[in-house]
Tab-separated table of C-alpha atoms and ligand atoms in Angstrom:
chain	number	residue	atom	x	y	z
A	27	MET	CA	87.368	123.202	97.490
A	28	TYR	CA	90.924	122.020	98.120
A	29	SER	CA	92.441	123.885	95.220
A	30	TRP	CA	94.205	126.322	97.573
A	31	ILE	CA	96.523	123.476	98.613
A	32	PRO	CA	99.722	123.598	96.540
A	33	PHE	CA	100.070	120.797	93.966
A	34	TRP	CA	96.481	119.691	94.517
A	35	PRO	CA	95.465	117.952	91.269
A	36	ASP	CA	92.502	119.146	89.189
A	37	THR	CA	89.120	117.780	90.201
A	38	ALA	CA	86.294	117.650	87.687
A	39	ALA	CA	83.779	114.966	88.643
A	40	SER	CA	81.582	113.855	91.528
A	41	SER	CA	83.858	110.848	92.072
A	42	GLY	CA	86.797	113.238	92.361
A	43	HIS	CA	85.129	115.261	95.114
A	44	ALA	CA	84.233	112.146	97.087
A	45	VAL	CA	87.799	110.843	96.901
A	46	ASN	CA	89.188	114.285	97.814
A	47	THR	CA	87.103	114.363	100.991
A	48	LEU	CA	88.171	110.848	101.907
A	49	PHE	CA	91.795	111.764	101.310
A	50	ALA	CA	91.502	114.917	103.399
A	51	ALA	CA	89.860	112.962	106.233
A	52	GLU	CA	92.633	110.366	106.152
A	53	LEU	CA	95.280	113.039	106.101
A	54	ALA	CA	93.712	114.945	108.988
A	55	LEU	CA	93.275	111.880	111.172
A	56	SER	CA	96.780	110.615	110.418
A	57	ALA	CA	98.160	114.072	111.217
A	58	VAL	CA	96.370	114.156	114.584
A	59	ILE	CA	97.682	110.729	115.542
A	60	MET	CA	101.185	111.437	114.317
A	61	LEU	CA	101.347	114.803	116.053
A	62	THR	CA	100.167	113.272	119.331
A	63	VAL	CA	102.867	110.627	119.174
A	64	VAL	CA	105.641	113.021	118.133
A	65	VAL	CA	104.756	115.693	120.700
A	66	MET	CA	104.639	113.143	123.507
A	67	MET	CA	107.878	111.591	122.354
A	68	LEU	CA	109.703	114.927	122.255
A	69	HIS	CA	108.209	115.945	125.576
A	70	PHE	CA	109.347	112.798	127.386
A	71	ALA	CA	112.699	112.739	125.648
A	72	SER	CA	113.411	116.235	126.867
A	73	ARG	CA	111.886	115.856	130.309
A	74	TYR	CA	113.674	112.643	131.214
A	75	ARG	CA	116.883	113.333	129.342
A	76	LYS	CA	120.121	112.292	131.035
A	77	GLY	CA	120.970	114.834	133.654
A	78	SER	CA	117.487	116.346	134.038
A	79	ASP	CA	116.275	116.515	137.599
A	80	ALA	CA	112.664	115.463	136.861
A	81	SER	CA	111.454	113.009	139.456
A	82	ARG	CA	111.799	109.336	138.501
A	83	ALA	CA	109.872	108.142	141.559
A	84	ASP	CA	106.648	106.109	141.352
A	85	ARG	CA	107.296	104.805	137.865
A	86	VAL	CA	104.226	103.118	136.432
A	87	GLN	CA	104.707	99.516	135.389
A	88	LYS	CA	103.297	98.414	132.059
A	89	THR	CA	99.492	98.268	132.354
A	90	TRP	CA	97.319	96.288	130.035
A	91	HIS	CA	94.404	98.697	130.487
A	92	PHE	CA	96.335	101.490	128.919
A	93	GLU	CA	97.865	99.287	126.244
A	94	ILE	CA	94.497	97.872	125.162
A	95	ALA	CA	92.652	101.181	125.364
A	96	TRP	CA	94.967	103.073	123.112
A	97	THR	CA	95.324	100.231	120.590
A	98	ALA	CA	91.534	99.852	120.442
A	99	ALA	CA	91.017	103.587	120.049
A	100	THR	CA	93.371	103.818	117.060
A	101	LEU	CA	91.916	100.662	115.581
A	102	GLY	CA	88.427	102.130	115.941
A	103	MET	CA	89.409	105.342	114.241
A	104	PHE	CA	91.005	103.579	111.320
A	105	LEU	CA	88.051	101.201	111.004
A	106	ILE	CA	85.789	104.224	110.634
A	107	LEU	CA	88.009	105.343	107.757
A	108	PHE	CA	87.840	101.858	106.308
A	109	VAL	CA	84.035	101.794	106.329
A	110	TYR	CA	83.923	105.307	104.904
A	111	GLY	CA	86.362	104.350	102.123
A	112	ALA	CA	84.605	101.069	101.360
A	113	GLN	CA	81.331	102.932	101.016
A	114	ILE	CA	82.837	105.266	98.425
A	115	TYR	CA	84.398	102.310	96.651
A	116	VAL	CA	81.087	100.510	96.327
A	117	TRP	CA	79.358	103.686	95.154
A	118	LEU	CA	82.146	104.339	92.663
A	119	PHE	CA	82.284	100.901	91.124
A	120	ARG	CA	78.648	99.956	90.977
A	121	ALA	CA	77.621	101.598	87.749
A	122	PRO	CA	74.049	102.893	87.632
A	123	ARG	CA	72.171	103.007	84.376
A	124	GLY	CA	73.664	106.025	82.656
A	125	ASP	CA	72.187	109.005	80.859
A	126	GLU	CA	74.788	108.233	78.213
A	127	GLU	CA	76.873	105.214	77.418
A	128	VAL	CA	80.379	105.118	76.011
A	129	TYR	CA	82.238	102.012	74.928
A	130	VAL	CA	85.988	101.743	75.361
A	131	VAL	CA	88.314	99.094	73.965
A	132	GLY	CA	91.904	99.025	75.253
A	133	LYS	CA	94.414	97.735	72.775
A	134	GLN	CA	98.215	97.804	72.590
A	135	TRP	CA	98.658	100.774	72.620
A	136	MET	CA	95.596	102.931	72.315
A	137	TRP	CA	92.133	103.585	73.676
A	138	LYS	CA	89.392	103.098	71.104
A	139	VAL	CA	86.227	104.918	72.106
A	140	GLU	CA	82.841	104.509	70.494
A	141	HIS	CA	79.562	106.277	71.157
A	142	PRO	CA	76.158	104.605	70.737
A	143	GLY	CA	75.471	106.870	67.760
A	144	GLY	CA	78.461	105.324	65.969
A	145	GLN	CA	80.940	108.171	66.560
A	146	ARG	CA	84.424	106.760	67.013
A	147	GLU	CA	87.527	108.319	68.437
A	148	ILE	CA	91.004	107.177	69.315
A	149	ASN	CA	92.719	108.316	72.517
A	150	ALA	CA	89.968	110.839	73.104
A	151	MET	CA	86.597	110.726	74.767
A	152	HIS	CA	84.061	113.511	74.427
A	153	VAL	CA	81.366	113.597	77.088
A	154	PRO	CA	78.666	116.043	78.187
A	155	ILE	CA	78.815	117.758	81.553
A	156	ASP	CA	76.451	116.905	84.448
A	157	LYS	CA	75.290	113.625	82.921
A	158	THR	CA	75.864	110.159	84.314
A	159	ILE	CA	78.185	108.498	81.817
A	160	ARG	CA	78.326	104.720	81.892
A	161	VAL	CA	81.558	103.399	80.414
A	162	VAL	CA	81.694	99.778	79.272
A	163	MET	CA	85.293	98.685	78.811
A	164	ALA	CA	86.903	95.711	77.125
A	165	SER	CA	90.450	94.753	76.244
A	166	GLU	CA	91.527	93.352	72.909
A	167	ASP	CA	94.799	91.900	74.252
A	168	VAL	CA	96.332	92.344	77.728
A	169	ILE	CA	95.347	94.017	80.991
A	170	HIS	CA	95.205	97.784	80.706
A	171	SER	CA	94.044	100.245	83.303
A	172	PHE	CA	91.799	103.167	82.529
A	173	PHE	CA	92.714	106.201	84.612
A	174	ILE	CA	91.327	109.741	84.567
A	175	PRO	CA	93.270	111.534	87.322
A	176	ALA	CA	90.933	114.545	87.486
A	177	PHE	CA	87.998	112.203	88.139
A	178	ARG	CA	90.063	110.091	90.618
A	179	LEU	CA	88.788	107.162	88.635
A	180	LYS	CA	90.887	104.148	87.794
A	181	HIS	CA	89.815	100.686	86.776
A	182	ASP	CA	91.563	97.708	85.243
A	183	VAL	CA	90.422	96.649	81.797
A	184	VAL	CA	90.793	92.896	81.765
A	185	PRO	CA	90.655	90.722	78.653
A	186	GLY	CA	87.752	88.274	78.563
A	187	THR	CA	85.210	90.365	80.437
A	188	TYR	CA	83.508	93.744	80.487
A	189	GLU	CA	84.300	96.217	83.210
A	190	THR	CA	81.704	98.902	83.754
A	191	ILE	CA	82.415	102.207	85.457
A	192	TRP	CA	80.601	105.518	85.596
A	193	PHE	CA	81.251	109.158	86.275
A	194	LYS	CA	79.564	112.516	86.265
A	195	ALA	CA	81.846	115.315	85.126
A	196	ASP	CA	81.061	118.728	86.557
A	197	ARG	CA	83.582	121.086	84.994
A	198	PRO	CA	84.110	121.620	81.266
A	199	GLY	CA	87.662	121.169	80.096
A	200	VAL	CA	90.205	118.744	78.758
A	201	TYR	CA	91.532	116.148	81.177
A	202	ARG	CA	94.165	113.472	80.901
A	203	LEU	CA	93.391	109.854	80.249
A	204	GLU	CA	96.108	107.293	80.936
A	205	CYS	CA	96.836	103.616	80.979
A	206	THR	CA	98.323	102.766	84.358
A	207	GLN	CA	98.977	99.087	83.850
A	208	TYR	CA	102.296	98.267	82.233
A	209	CYS	CA	101.081	96.703	78.987
A	210	GLY	CA	104.118	96.379	76.757
A	211	LEU	CA	106.791	98.440	75.058
A	212	GLN	CA	104.707	101.474	74.119
A	213	HIS	CA	102.735	101.513	77.369
A	214	ALA	CA	103.905	105.042	78.151
A	215	THR	CA	102.325	106.343	74.967
A	216	MET	CA	98.915	104.907	75.805
A	217	GLN	CA	97.437	108.243	76.749
A	218	GLY	CA	94.559	110.360	75.649
A	219	LYS	CA	92.205	113.078	76.719
A	220	VAL	CA	88.724	113.382	78.076
A	221	VAL	CA	86.873	116.404	76.752
A	222	VAL	CA	84.019	117.557	78.963
A	223	MET	CA	81.616	119.771	77.035
A	224	SER	CA	78.351	121.569	77.708
A	225	GLY	CA	75.211	119.735	76.564
A	226	PRO	CA	74.685	121.805	73.385
A	227	ASP	CA	78.392	121.666	72.458
A	228	TYR	CA	78.357	117.928	72.888
A	229	ALA	CA	75.221	117.529	70.778
A	230	ARG	CA	76.883	119.607	68.069
A	231	TRP	CA	80.073	117.576	68.322
A	232	LEU	CA	78.102	114.352	67.815
A	233	THR	CA	76.567	115.653	64.611
A	234	THR	CA	79.895	116.712	63.133
A	235	GLN	CA	81.487	113.278	63.282
A	236	GLY	CA	80.099	112.169	59.943
A	237	VAL	CA	78.621	108.819	60.915
A	238	HIS	CA	75.900	107.006	59.028
A	239	GLU	CA	75.052	104.170	61.342
A	240	SER	CA	74.587	103.905	65.073
A	241	MET	CA	76.347	101.119	66.955
A	242	ALA	CA	73.031	99.271	67.279
A	243	GLU	CA	72.426	99.469	63.530
A	244	GLN	CA	75.881	98.098	62.826
A	245	GLY	CA	75.231	95.470	65.485
A	246	GLU	CA	72.040	94.410	63.753
A	247	LYS	CA	73.981	93.718	60.559
A	248	LEU	CA	76.573	91.704	62.480
A	249	PHE	CA	73.733	89.856	64.203
A	250	ARG	CA	72.546	88.713	60.798
A	251	ALA	CA	76.035	88.139	59.361
A	252	HIS	CA	77.000	85.812	62.212
A	253	GLY	CA	73.768	83.866	61.911
A	254	CYS	CA	72.363	84.864	65.296
A	255	SER	CA	69.083	85.906	63.687
A	256	GLY	CA	68.668	82.378	62.293
A	257	CYS	CA	67.957	81.180	65.819
A	258	HIS	CA	67.003	84.348	67.695
A	259	GLY	CA	65.076	86.084	64.901
A	260	ASP	CA	61.344	86.654	65.203
A	261	ASN	CA	60.416	84.012	62.641
A	262	SER	CA	63.017	81.427	63.565
A	263	THR	CA	61.865	77.857	64.077
A	264	VAL	CA	64.733	77.031	66.450
A	265	HIS	CA	63.806	76.920	70.118
A	266	ALA	CA	65.931	79.882	71.210
A	267	PRO	CA	64.971	82.739	73.543
A	268	SER	CA	63.833	85.981	71.999
A	269	LEU	CA	66.297	88.738	72.805
A	270	ASN	CA	63.637	91.461	72.765
A	271	GLY	CA	63.597	93.106	76.141
A	272	VAL	CA	66.131	90.767	77.739
A	273	TYR	CA	68.632	93.532	78.593
A	274	GLY	CA	68.299	94.737	82.153
A	275	THR	CA	66.073	91.864	83.288
A	276	PHE	CA	66.899	88.920	85.526
A	277	VAL	CA	67.441	85.686	83.640
A	278	HIS	CA	66.789	82.294	85.195
A	279	LEU	CA	69.430	79.730	84.328
A	280	GLN	CA	69.177	75.954	84.069
A	281	ASP	CA	71.220	75.448	87.233
A	282	GLY	CA	68.685	77.436	89.233
A	283	SER	CA	70.733	80.608	89.554
A	284	VAL	CA	69.618	84.034	88.399
A	285	ARG	CA	71.746	86.591	86.561
A	286	LEU	CA	71.179	90.214	85.695
A	287	ALA	CA	71.281	90.578	81.907
A	288	ASP	CA	73.817	93.396	81.731
A	289	GLU	CA	76.562	93.878	79.134
A	290	ALA	CA	78.852	91.359	80.829
A	291	TYR	CA	76.089	88.730	80.804
A	292	LEU	CA	75.363	89.233	77.094
A	293	ARG	CA	79.058	88.915	76.388
A	294	ASP	CA	79.233	85.634	78.319
A	295	CYS	CA	76.211	84.290	76.419
A	296	ILE	CA	77.981	84.852	73.115
A	297	LEU	CA	81.567	83.888	73.969
A	298	ASN	CA	81.018	81.378	76.711
A	299	PRO	CA	77.650	79.699	76.079
A	300	ARG	CA	78.869	76.305	77.325
A	301	SER	CA	79.324	77.593	80.852
A	302	PHE	CA	75.584	78.115	81.467
A	303	THR	CA	72.204	77.670	79.796
A	304	VAL	CA	69.035	79.715	79.989
A	305	ALA	CA	66.343	77.705	81.810
A	306	GLY	CA	63.960	75.908	79.477
A	307	TYR	CA	66.146	75.965	76.368
A	308	PRO	CA	68.395	73.332	74.772
A	309	PRO	CA	72.145	74.026	75.104
A	310	ILE	CA	72.672	74.473	71.376
A	311	MET	CA	73.932	78.034	71.298
A	312	PRO	CA	77.240	77.919	69.359
A	313	ASP	CA	80.443	79.256	70.910
A	314	PHE	CA	81.577	82.409	69.122
A	315	SER	CA	84.820	82.957	71.013
A	316	GLY	CA	87.671	83.987	68.745
A	317	GLN	CA	85.302	84.815	65.890
A	318	ILE	CA	84.088	88.266	66.858
A	319	SER	CA	86.373	91.208	67.666
A	320	GLU	CA	85.798	93.209	70.833
A	321	SER	CA	84.462	96.209	68.935
A	322	ASP	CA	82.061	94.089	66.870
A	323	LEU	CA	80.935	92.372	70.034
A	324	LEU	CA	80.155	95.728	71.635
A	325	LYS	CA	78.006	96.572	68.609
A	326	ILE	CA	76.077	93.314	68.888
A	327	VAL	CA	75.600	94.021	72.586
A	328	ALA	CA	74.422	97.557	71.750
A	329	TYR	CA	71.952	96.047	69.298
A	330	ILE	CA	70.577	93.626	71.896
A	331	GLN	CA	70.291	96.553	74.324
A	332	SER	CA	68.413	98.582	71.734
A	333	LEU	CA	65.861	95.769	71.459
A	334	SER	CA	64.810	96.713	74.974
A	335	GLY	CA	64.282	100.311	74.006
A	336	LYS	CA	66.500	101.212	76.944
A	337	GLN	CA	69.075	102.858	74.859
A	338	GLU	CA	67.867	105.262	72.236
A	339	THR	CA	70.011	105.385	69.132
A	340	ARG	CA	71.685	108.698	68.625
A	341	ARG	CA	73.348	110.169	65.628
B	15	HEC	C1	71.932	77.458	66.739
B	15	HEC	C2	71.064	78.507	67.254
B	15	HEC	C3	71.698	79.738	67.877
B	15	HEC	C4	72.539	80.622	67.273
B	15	HEC	C5	73.119	80.611	65.866
B	15	HEC	C6	72.780	81.672	68.258
B	15	HEC	N1	72.105	81.386	69.409
B	15	HEC	FE1	72.050	82.528	71.084
B	15	HEC	N2	71.007	81.095	72.058
B	15	HEC	C7	70.522	79.940	71.482
B	15	HEC	C8	69.836	79.154	72.498
B	15	HEC	C9	69.149	77.813	72.274
B	15	HEC	C10	69.923	79.889	73.696
B	15	HEC	C11	69.391	79.488	75.086
B	15	HEC	C12	70.204	78.370	75.683
B	15	HEC	C13	71.550	78.809	76.151
B	15	HEC	O1	71.639	79.718	76.979
B	15	HEC	O2	72.550	78.246	75.683
B	15	HEC	C14	70.660	81.098	73.379
B	15	HEC	C15	70.931	82.117	74.304
B	15	HEC	C16	71.398	83.361	73.940
B	15	HEC	C17	71.418	84.497	74.813
B	15	HEC	C18	70.876	84.573	76.215
B	15	HEC	C19	69.405	84.948	76.081
B	15	HEC	C20	68.662	85.106	77.368
B	15	HEC	O3	67.419	85.076	77.311
B	15	HEC	O4	69.270	85.256	78.433
B	15	HEC	C21	71.950	85.531	74.087
B	15	HEC	C22	72.161	86.962	74.563
B	15	HEC	C23	72.280	85.014	72.782
B	15	HEC	N3	71.933	83.704	72.723
B	15	HEC	C24	72.849	85.773	71.783
B	15	HEC	C25	73.266	85.250	70.564
B	15	HEC	C26	74.043	85.978	69.584
B	15	HEC	C27	74.495	87.431	69.721
B	15	HEC	C28	74.273	85.131	68.551
B	15	HEC	C29	75.118	85.398	67.306
B	15	HEC	C30	76.482	85.845	67.525
B	15	HEC	C31	73.599	83.881	68.860
B	15	HEC	N4	73.017	83.987	70.092
B	15	HEC	C32	73.568	82.776	68.034
B	15	HEC	C33	70.634	79.565	70.159
B	15	HEC	C34	71.447	80.219	69.227
B	16	CU	CU1	97.721	99.805	78.388
């Protein structure tokens, strides 16, 4: 829509269009205000220049009515922009349940991408067009920032937590992926590409990656290897909650609070179990921090998700 404007960057996702419109609205409103001020300034400067014979009689003293009215009017206009922008922000950064999920781990200095079916890529992310893609991001070391300019989408990837974003690409093509948070010597090389493909092309791409195990299947093995199944397994004698169906539900905690069991919650349960306890259970869950890598953790999380049948396993 705005592509006729010179230097206008590529737009290829619903988020991109929303941000474009916001930007255009801001630009237009700022232009109107700036033009008004400049035109009036030039007009008065010329009209009352030294030596002009314009009448200087009945000069108006400063009036508070005028002062307040014009300050309030500008404030009002910019507040409208603020509300409009905040609305887009909330929409942009509250990830809905996706048609597809992709897992991203930032690491000095690369983006590791993994698909639920077990397909892995480095510095590349293949996604289908017109589908809501939910991206769960983690960092193995320092703060990175995941930026796809054509989607106008940028989000910090902070160590110690999951950040979840989403997008819906609407134009096939190859788009840039960048890290925009200075993250060490090779920061500038931390780049990649996002490949938006048609549904059938994407399905074909998935099958040509030569994988044998989905993320959930690998997660199930890790779940056993780390001894989780000893307590959480179906025939365990330990009083631990069953993880079947927990993903996506609201969990009641000992302290009376309630948390949505999303990826970030599952991560906290595993790496930070001392900070809270599920209501009705003894606080005996061991702390696994430092023992499981970010990519293994994502697989365990994918496995727990798959127990809810909310994420089919794809090959
Ligand atoms: C010694 C037994 C034990 C082991 C081993 C164990 N857990 Fe737990 N886990 C518990 C108990 C007890 C709770 C509930 C109390 C709490 O929240 O601390 C729990 C809670 C959880 C929860 C929150 C469940 C809910 O209903 O909200 C998750 C998720 C979880 N564990 C995952 C894991 C994973 C993954 C592993 C392996 C890496 C693991 N646990 C290993 C005993 C264990
Ligand atoms: Cu980085």
